[in-house]
Short mmCIF file of C-alpha atoms in Angstrom, two decimals:
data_model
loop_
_atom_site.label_atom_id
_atom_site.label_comp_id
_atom_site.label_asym_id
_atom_site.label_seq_id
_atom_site.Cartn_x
_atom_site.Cartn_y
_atom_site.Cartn_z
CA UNK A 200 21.11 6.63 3.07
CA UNK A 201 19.87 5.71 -0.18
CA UNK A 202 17.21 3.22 -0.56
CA UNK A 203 16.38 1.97 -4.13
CA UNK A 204 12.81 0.98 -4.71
CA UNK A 205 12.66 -1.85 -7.44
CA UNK A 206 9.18 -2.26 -9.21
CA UNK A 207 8.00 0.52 -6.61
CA UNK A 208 5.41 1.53 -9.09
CA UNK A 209 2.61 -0.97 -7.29
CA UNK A 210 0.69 -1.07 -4.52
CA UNK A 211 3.26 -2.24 -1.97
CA UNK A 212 6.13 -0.16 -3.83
CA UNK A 213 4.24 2.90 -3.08
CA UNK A 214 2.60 1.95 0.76
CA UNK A 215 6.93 1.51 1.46
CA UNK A 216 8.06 4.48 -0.33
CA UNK A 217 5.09 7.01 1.26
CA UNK A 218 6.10 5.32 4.96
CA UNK A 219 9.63 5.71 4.20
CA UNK A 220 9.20 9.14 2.96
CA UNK A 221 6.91 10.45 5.51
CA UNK A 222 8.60 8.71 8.42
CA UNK A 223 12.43 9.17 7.59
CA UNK A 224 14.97 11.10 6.01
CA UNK A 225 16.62 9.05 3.59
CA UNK A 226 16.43 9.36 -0.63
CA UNK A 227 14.31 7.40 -2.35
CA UNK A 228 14.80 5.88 -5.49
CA UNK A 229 11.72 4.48 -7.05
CA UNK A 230 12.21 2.07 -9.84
CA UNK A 231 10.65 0.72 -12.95
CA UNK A 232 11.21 -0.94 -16.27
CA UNK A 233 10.87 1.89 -17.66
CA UNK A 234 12.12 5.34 -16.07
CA UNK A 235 9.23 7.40 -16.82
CA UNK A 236 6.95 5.33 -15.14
CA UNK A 237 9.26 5.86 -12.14
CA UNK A 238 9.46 9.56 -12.22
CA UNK A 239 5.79 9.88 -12.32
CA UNK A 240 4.96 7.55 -9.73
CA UNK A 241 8.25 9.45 -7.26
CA UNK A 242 5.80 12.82 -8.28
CA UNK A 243 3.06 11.34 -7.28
CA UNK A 244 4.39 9.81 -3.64
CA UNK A 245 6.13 13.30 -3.21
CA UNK A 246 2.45 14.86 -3.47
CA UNK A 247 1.19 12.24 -0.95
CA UNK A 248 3.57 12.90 1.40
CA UNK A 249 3.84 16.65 1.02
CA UNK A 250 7.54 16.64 1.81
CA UNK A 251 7.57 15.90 5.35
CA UNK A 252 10.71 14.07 6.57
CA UNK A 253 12.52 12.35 3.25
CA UNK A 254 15.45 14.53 1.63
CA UNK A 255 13.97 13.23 -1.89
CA UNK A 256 12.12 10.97 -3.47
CA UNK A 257 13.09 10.57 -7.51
CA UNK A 258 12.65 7.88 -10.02
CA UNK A 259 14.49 5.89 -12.27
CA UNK A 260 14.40 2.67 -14.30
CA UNK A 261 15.51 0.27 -11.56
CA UNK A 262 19.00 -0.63 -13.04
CA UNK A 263 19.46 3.06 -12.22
CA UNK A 264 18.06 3.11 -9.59
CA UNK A 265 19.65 -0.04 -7.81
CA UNK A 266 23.26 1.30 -9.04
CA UNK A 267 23.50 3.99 -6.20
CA UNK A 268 21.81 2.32 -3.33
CA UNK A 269 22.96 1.03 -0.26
CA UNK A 270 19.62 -1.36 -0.01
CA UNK A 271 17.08 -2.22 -2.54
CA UNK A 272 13.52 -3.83 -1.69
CA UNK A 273 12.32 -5.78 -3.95
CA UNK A 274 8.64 -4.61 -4.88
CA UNK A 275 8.14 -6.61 -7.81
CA UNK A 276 5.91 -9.66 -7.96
CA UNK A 277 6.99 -13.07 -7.08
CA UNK A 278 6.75 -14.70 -10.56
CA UNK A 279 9.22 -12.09 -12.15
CA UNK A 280 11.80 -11.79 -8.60
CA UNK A 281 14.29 -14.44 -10.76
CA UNK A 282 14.26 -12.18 -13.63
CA UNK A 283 14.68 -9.21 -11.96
CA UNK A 284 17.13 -9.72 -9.74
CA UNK A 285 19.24 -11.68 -12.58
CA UNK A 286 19.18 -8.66 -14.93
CA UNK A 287 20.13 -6.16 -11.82
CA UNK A 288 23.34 -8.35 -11.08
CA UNK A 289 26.00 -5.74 -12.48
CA UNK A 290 24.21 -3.22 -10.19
CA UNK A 291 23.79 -4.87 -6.83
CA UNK A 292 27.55 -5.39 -5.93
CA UNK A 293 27.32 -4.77 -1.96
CA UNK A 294 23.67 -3.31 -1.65
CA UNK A 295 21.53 -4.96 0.73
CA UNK A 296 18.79 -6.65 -1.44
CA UNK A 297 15.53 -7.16 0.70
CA UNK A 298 12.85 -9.36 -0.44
CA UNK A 299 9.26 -8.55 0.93
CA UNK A 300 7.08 -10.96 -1.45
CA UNK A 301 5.38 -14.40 -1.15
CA UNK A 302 4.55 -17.32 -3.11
CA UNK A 303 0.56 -17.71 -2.88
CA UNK A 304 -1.73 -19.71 -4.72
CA UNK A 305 -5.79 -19.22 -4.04
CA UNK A 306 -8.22 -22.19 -4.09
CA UNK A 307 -12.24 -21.77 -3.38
CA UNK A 308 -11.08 -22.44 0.24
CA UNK A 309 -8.71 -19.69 0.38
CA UNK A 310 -5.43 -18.40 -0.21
CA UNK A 311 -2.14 -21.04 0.05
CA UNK A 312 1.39 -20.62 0.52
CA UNK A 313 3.36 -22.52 -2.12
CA UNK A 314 7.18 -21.65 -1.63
CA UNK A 315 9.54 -21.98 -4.69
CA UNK A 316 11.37 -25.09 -4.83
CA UNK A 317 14.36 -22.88 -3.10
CA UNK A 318 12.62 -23.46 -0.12
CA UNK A 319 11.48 -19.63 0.11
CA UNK A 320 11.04 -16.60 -1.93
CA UNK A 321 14.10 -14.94 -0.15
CA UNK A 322 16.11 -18.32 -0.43
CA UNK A 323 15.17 -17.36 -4.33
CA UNK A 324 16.81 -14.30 -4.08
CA UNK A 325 19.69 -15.08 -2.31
CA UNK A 326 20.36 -18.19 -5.15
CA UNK A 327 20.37 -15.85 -8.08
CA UNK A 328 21.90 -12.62 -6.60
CA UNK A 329 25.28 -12.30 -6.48
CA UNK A 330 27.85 -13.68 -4.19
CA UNK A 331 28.82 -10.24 -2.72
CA UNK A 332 25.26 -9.08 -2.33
CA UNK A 333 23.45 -9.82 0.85
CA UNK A 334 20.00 -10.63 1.09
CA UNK A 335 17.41 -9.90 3.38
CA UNK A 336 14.13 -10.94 3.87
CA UNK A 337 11.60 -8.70 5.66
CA UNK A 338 8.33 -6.30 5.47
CA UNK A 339 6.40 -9.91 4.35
CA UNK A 340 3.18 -9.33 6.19
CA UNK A 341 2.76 -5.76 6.31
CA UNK A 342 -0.70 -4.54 5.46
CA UNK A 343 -0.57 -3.20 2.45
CA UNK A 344 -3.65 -0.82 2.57
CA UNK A 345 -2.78 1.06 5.44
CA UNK A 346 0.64 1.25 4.79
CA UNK A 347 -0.40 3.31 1.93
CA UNK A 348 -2.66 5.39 3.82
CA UNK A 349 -0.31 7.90 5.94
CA UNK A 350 -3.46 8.83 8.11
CA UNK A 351 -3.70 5.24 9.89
CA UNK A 352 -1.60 4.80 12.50
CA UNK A 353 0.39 1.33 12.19
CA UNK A 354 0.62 -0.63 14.65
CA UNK A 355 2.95 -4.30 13.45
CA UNK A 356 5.57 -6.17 13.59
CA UNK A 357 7.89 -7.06 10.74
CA UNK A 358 10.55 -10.14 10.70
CA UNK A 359 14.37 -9.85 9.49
CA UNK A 360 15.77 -12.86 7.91
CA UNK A 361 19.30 -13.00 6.79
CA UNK A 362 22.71 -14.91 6.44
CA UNK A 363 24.42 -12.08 7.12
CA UNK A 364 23.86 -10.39 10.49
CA UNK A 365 24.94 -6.67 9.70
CA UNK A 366 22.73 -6.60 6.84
CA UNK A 367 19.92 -8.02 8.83
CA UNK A 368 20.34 -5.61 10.94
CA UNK A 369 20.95 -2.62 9.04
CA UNK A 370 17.10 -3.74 7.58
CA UNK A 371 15.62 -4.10 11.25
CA UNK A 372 17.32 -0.53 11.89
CA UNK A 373 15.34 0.81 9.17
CA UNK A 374 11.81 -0.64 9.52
CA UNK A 375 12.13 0.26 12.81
CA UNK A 376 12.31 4.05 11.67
CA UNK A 377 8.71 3.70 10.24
CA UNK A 378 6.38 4.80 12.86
CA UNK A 379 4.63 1.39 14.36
CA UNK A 380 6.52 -0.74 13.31
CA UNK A 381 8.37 -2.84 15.39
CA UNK A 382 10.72 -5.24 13.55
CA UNK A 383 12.41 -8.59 15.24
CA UNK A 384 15.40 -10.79 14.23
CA UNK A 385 14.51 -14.11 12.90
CA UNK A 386 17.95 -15.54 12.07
CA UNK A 387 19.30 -16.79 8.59
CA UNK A 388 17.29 -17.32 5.38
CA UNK A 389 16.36 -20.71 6.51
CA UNK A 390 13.74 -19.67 8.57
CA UNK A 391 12.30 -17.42 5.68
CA UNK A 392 9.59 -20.11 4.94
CA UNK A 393 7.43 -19.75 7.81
CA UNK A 394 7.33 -16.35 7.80
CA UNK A 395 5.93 -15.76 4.59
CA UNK A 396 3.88 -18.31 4.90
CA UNK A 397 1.47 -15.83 7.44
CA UNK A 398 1.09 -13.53 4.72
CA UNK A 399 -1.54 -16.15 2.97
CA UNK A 400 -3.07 -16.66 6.44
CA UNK A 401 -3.66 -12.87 6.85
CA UNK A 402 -5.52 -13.00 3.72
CA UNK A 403 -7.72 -15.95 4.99
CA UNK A 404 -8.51 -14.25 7.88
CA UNK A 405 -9.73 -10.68 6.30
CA UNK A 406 -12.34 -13.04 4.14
CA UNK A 407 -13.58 -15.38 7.55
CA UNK A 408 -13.43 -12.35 9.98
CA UNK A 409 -14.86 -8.99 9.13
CA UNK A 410 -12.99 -7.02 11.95
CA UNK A 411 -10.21 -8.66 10.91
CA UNK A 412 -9.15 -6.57 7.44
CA UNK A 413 -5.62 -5.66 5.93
CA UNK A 414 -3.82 -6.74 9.50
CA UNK A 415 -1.00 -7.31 10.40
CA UNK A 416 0.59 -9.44 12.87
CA UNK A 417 2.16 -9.10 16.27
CA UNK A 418 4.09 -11.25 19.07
CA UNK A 419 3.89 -10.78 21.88
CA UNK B 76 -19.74 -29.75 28.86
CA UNK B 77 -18.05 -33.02 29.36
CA UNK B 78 -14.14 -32.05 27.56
CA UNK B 79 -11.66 -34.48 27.18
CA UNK B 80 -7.73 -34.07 27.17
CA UNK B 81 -6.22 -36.83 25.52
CA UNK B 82 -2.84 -37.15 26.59
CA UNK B 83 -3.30 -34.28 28.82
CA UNK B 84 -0.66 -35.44 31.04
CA UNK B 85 2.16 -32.97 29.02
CA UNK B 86 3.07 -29.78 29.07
CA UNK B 87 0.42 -28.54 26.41
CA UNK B 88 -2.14 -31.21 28.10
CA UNK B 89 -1.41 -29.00 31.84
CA UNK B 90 -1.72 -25.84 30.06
CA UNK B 91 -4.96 -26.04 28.51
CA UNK B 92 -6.38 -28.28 31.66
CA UNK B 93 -5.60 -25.64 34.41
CA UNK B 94 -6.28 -22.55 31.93
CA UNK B 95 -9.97 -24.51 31.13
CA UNK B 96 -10.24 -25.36 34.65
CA UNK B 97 -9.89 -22.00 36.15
CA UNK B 98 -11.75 -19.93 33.71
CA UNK B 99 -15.07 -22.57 32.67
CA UNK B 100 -16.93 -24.37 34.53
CA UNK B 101 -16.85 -27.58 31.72
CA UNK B 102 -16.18 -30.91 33.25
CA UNK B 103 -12.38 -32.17 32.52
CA UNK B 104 -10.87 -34.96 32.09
CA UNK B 105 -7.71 -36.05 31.49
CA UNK B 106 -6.96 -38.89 29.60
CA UNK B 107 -3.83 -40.83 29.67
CA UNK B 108 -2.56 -44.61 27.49
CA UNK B 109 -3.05 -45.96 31.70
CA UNK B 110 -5.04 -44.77 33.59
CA UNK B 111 -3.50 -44.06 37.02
CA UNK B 112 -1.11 -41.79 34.99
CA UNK B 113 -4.22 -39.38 33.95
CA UNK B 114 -5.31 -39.52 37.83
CA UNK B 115 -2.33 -38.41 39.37
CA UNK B 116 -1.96 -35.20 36.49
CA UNK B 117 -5.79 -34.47 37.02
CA UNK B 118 -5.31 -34.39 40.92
CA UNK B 119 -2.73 -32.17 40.17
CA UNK B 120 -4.12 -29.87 38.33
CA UNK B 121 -7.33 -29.32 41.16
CA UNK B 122 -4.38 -28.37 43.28
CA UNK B 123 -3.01 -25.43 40.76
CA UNK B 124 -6.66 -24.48 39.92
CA UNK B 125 -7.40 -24.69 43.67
CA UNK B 126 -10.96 -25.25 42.74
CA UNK B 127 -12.16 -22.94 41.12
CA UNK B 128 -14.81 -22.62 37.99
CA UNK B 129 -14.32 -25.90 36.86
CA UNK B 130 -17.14 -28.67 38.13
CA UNK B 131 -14.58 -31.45 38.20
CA UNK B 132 -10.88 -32.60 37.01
CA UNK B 133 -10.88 -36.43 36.93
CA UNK B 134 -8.57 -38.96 35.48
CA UNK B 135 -9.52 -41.73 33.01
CA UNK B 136 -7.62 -43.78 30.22
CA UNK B 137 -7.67 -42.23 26.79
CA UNK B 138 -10.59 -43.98 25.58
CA UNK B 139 -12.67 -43.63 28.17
CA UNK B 140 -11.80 -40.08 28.39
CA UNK B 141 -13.24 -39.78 24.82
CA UNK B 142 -15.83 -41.71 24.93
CA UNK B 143 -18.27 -39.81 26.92
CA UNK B 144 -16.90 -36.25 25.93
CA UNK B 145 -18.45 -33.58 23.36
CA UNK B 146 -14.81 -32.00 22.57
CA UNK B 147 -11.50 -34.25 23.15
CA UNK B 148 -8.38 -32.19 22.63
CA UNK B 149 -5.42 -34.29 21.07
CA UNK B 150 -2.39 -33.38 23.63
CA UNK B 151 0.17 -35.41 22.29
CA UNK B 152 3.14 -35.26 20.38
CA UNK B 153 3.03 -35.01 16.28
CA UNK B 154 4.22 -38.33 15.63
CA UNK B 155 1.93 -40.33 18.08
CA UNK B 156 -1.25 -38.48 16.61
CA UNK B 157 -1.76 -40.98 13.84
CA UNK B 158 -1.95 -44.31 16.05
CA UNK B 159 -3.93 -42.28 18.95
CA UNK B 160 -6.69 -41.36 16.62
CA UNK B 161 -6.88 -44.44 15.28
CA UNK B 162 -6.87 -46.06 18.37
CA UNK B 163 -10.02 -44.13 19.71
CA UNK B 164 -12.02 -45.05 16.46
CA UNK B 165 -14.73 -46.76 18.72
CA UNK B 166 -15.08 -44.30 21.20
CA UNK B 167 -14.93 -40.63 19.03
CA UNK B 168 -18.20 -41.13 17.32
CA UNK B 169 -19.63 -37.47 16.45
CA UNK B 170 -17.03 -36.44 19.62
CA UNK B 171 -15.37 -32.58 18.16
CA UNK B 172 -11.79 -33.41 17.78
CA UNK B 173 -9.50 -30.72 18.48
CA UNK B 174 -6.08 -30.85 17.33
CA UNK B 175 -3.28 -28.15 18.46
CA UNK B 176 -0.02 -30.15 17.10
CA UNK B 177 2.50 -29.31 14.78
CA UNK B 178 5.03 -31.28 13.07
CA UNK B 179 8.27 -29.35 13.41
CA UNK B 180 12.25 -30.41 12.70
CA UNK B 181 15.21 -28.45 13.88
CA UNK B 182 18.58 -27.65 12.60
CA UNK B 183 21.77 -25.05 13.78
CA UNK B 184 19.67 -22.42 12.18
CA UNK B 185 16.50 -23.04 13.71
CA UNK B 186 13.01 -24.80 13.98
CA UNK B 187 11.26 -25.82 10.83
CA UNK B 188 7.84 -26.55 9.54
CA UNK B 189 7.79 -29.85 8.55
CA UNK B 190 4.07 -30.98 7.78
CA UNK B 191 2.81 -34.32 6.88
CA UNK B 192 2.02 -35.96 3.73
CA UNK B 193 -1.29 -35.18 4.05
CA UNK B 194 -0.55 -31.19 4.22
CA UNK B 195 -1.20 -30.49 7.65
CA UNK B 196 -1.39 -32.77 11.35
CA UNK B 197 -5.06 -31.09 11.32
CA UNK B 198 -5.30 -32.77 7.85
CA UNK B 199 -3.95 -35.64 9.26
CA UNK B 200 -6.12 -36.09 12.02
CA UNK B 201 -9.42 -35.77 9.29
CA UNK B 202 -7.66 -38.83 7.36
CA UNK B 203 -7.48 -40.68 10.16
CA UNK B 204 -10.55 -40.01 12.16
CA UNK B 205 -13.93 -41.52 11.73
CA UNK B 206 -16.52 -40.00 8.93
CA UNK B 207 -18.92 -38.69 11.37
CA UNK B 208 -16.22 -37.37 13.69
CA UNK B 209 -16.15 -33.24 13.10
CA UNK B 210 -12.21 -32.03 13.25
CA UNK B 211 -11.18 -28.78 13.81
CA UNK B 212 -7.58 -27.26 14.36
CA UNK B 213 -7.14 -24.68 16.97
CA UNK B 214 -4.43 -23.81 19.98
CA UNK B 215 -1.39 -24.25 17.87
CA UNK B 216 0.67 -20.98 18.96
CA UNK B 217 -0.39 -20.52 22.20
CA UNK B 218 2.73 -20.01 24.44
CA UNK B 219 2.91 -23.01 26.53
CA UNK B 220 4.64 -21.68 29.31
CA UNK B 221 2.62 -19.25 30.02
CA UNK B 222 -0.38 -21.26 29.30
CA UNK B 223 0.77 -23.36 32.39
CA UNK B 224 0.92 -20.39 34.45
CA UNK B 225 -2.18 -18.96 35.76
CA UNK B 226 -0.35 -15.95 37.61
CA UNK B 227 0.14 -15.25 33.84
CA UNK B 228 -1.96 -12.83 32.21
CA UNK B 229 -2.99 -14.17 28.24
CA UNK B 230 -3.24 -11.70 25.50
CA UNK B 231 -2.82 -14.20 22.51
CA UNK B 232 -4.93 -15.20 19.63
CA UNK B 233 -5.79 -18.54 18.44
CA UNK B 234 -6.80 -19.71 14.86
CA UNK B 235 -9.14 -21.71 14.51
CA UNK B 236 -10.02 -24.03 11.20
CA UNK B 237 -12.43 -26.88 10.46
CA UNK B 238 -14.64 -28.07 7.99
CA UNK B 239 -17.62 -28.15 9.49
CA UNK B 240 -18.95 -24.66 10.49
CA UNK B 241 -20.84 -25.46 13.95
CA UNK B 242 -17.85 -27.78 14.96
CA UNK B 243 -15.36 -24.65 14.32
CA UNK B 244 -17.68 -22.18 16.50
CA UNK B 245 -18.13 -24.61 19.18
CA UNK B 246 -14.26 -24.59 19.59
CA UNK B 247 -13.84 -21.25 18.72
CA UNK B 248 -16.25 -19.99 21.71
CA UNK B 249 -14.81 -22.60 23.66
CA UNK B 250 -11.13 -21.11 23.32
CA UNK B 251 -13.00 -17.86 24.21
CA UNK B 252 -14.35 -18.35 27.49
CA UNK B 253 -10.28 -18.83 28.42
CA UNK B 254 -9.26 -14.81 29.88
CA UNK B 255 -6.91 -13.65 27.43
CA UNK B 256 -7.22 -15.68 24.69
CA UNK B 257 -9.15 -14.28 20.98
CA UNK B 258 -10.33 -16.86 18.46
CA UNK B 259 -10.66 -16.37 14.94
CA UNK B 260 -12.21 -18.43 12.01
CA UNK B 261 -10.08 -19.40 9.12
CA UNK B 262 -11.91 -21.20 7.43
CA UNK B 263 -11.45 -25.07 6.25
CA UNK B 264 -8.60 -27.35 7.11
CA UNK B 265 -7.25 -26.49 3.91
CA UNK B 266 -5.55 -23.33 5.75
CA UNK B 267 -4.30 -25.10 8.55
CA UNK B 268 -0.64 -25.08 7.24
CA UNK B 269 -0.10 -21.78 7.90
CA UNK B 270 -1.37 -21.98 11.12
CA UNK B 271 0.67 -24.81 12.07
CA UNK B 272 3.57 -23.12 10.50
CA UNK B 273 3.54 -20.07 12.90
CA UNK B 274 4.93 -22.50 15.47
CA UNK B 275 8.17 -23.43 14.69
CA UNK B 276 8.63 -19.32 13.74
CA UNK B 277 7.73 -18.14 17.75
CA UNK B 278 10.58 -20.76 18.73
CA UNK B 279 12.55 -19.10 16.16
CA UNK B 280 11.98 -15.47 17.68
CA UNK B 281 12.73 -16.86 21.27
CA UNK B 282 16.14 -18.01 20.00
CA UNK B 283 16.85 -14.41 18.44
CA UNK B 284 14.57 -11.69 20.35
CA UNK B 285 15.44 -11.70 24.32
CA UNK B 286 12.10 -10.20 24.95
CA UNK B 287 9.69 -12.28 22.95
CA UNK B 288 10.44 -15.88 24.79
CA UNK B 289 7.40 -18.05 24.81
CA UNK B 290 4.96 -15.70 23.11
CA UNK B 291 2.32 -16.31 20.86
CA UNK B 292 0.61 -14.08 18.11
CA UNK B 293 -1.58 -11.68 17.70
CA UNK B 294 -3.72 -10.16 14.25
CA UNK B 295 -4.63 -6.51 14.50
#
């Protein structure tokens, strides 16, 4: 399959791309504003990974890059998701468009969620994308540190929102193919909210806990 | 150390009464709005735990439940939490108020997160209760089924949040001493919501996930 990495020049883009390159065999497409940034940043995960399972991993500016994929994730921050997404709307057609980020704001208390008036980051997405393009939420609360770092083992589970169940599905299918992590159902892109939500709460509890850094969560 | 359940006659109340009463040895007791109610549920209760750690289950009205407790634990529903706090003004004095409720709505899609004006019920609760009167939110996503059941092993986390420090770590070691359950600090009740929003989310996963009904969460 190929999987389209939008904005997958940052530190979430690459934790994703090394565990999907590592862990399966599909191509990778990382993309960027600008193409060159992508191709150096697609070297640079190839060298991390030292070509274990993934048939490629190239880059692209993420028009490009979204143009051939069967999904996309969404690795670009929350505050430019409307943008990008708008401008990638001749691409997307039928690719499954996942959306991992969160709206957070941080106070001397802590970190906050504060949705979008859509109701949720991945309600967002699925308002601006177009009609034919299903969205998916998932991959919110991953940690991002050790996803990025192929020597620790992961051990979390990731939640699958989306109105359309084959797409959710076809999401849960893949994060499932990353070694540790476990990935549940969580119905349609109404319940998006309080799943992000736990990704400021994960944050709170890495500054109030010191065993408790870059975690993840689990149910069980 | 003298605990009280207010409105411990529920579901949530029975959980955390027989889980408290089997594993500490604190003294108990359950308040109810009469007081015959609370008697009957806290005889009940000495029958599940068949006597063991705790010193005593009794029964007493709500306010005099409270009134001679160090920690009263608010088991009752979201929308009664307002006029039950207020009610017990008198009686809470520098009591640790505990509160474990969420404010949820549901539609065909699912539950929802649906907190008070105020930002949070833990919020709520610190409106509402008396200046001297230390409140800290913990036990939100514990699974109350299992809670109930003490052929059930625990292996859930609880959050705990508050914003006074020794208040928090008197109810975080007090969540502690029950097998199975890990507290962690997160800090002031500014970070409650996401707590409180994990809720509505693990009736969510029951509805889509065969294998995770009435679970609660874990951070690792």
């Amino acid at each position: 399959m190929r999987i389209a990495i939008v904005g997958g020049t940052g530190d979430f883009g690459q934790g994703i791309a090394v565990r999907l390159g590592a862990h399966t065999d599909h191509e990778l497409t990382i993309g960027s504003r600008t193409a060159e940034k992508a191709v150096d940043a697609a070297a640079a995960y190839c060298e991390i990974i030292d070509y274990r399972s993934t048939e490629s991993i190239s880059g692209a500016s993420n028009d490009r890059a979204v143009s051939t994929a069967e999904i996309a994730i969404l690795a670009v921050p929350p505050f430019h998701i409307r943008d990008t997404v708008r401008g990638l709307s001749e691409q997307l057609k039928e690719t499954t468009l996942v959306t991992p980020a969160v709206g957070l704001a941080k106070d001397e208390t802590g970190f906050h969620y504060r949705p979008p008036d859509e109701g949720s980051v991945t309600e967002l997405v699925a308002d601006v994308a177009p009609d034919e393009t299903p969205v998916v939420g998932a991959f919110h609360n991953l940690p991002a540190g050790k996803l990025a770092d192929l020597e620790t083992d992961l051990d979390v589970d990731t939640l699958v929102v989306g109105n359309d169940p084959d797409a959710r599905g076809r999401v849960a299918s893949l994060a499932e193919e990353i070694e540790g992590i476990t990935a549940y159902e969580a119905g349609p892109i109404t319940n998006a909210s309080e799943i992000e939500g736990i990704t400021p709460l994960l944050i709170n509890l890495a500054r109030y806990n010191e065993q408790l850094q870059d975690v993840g969560a689990r149910f069980c």
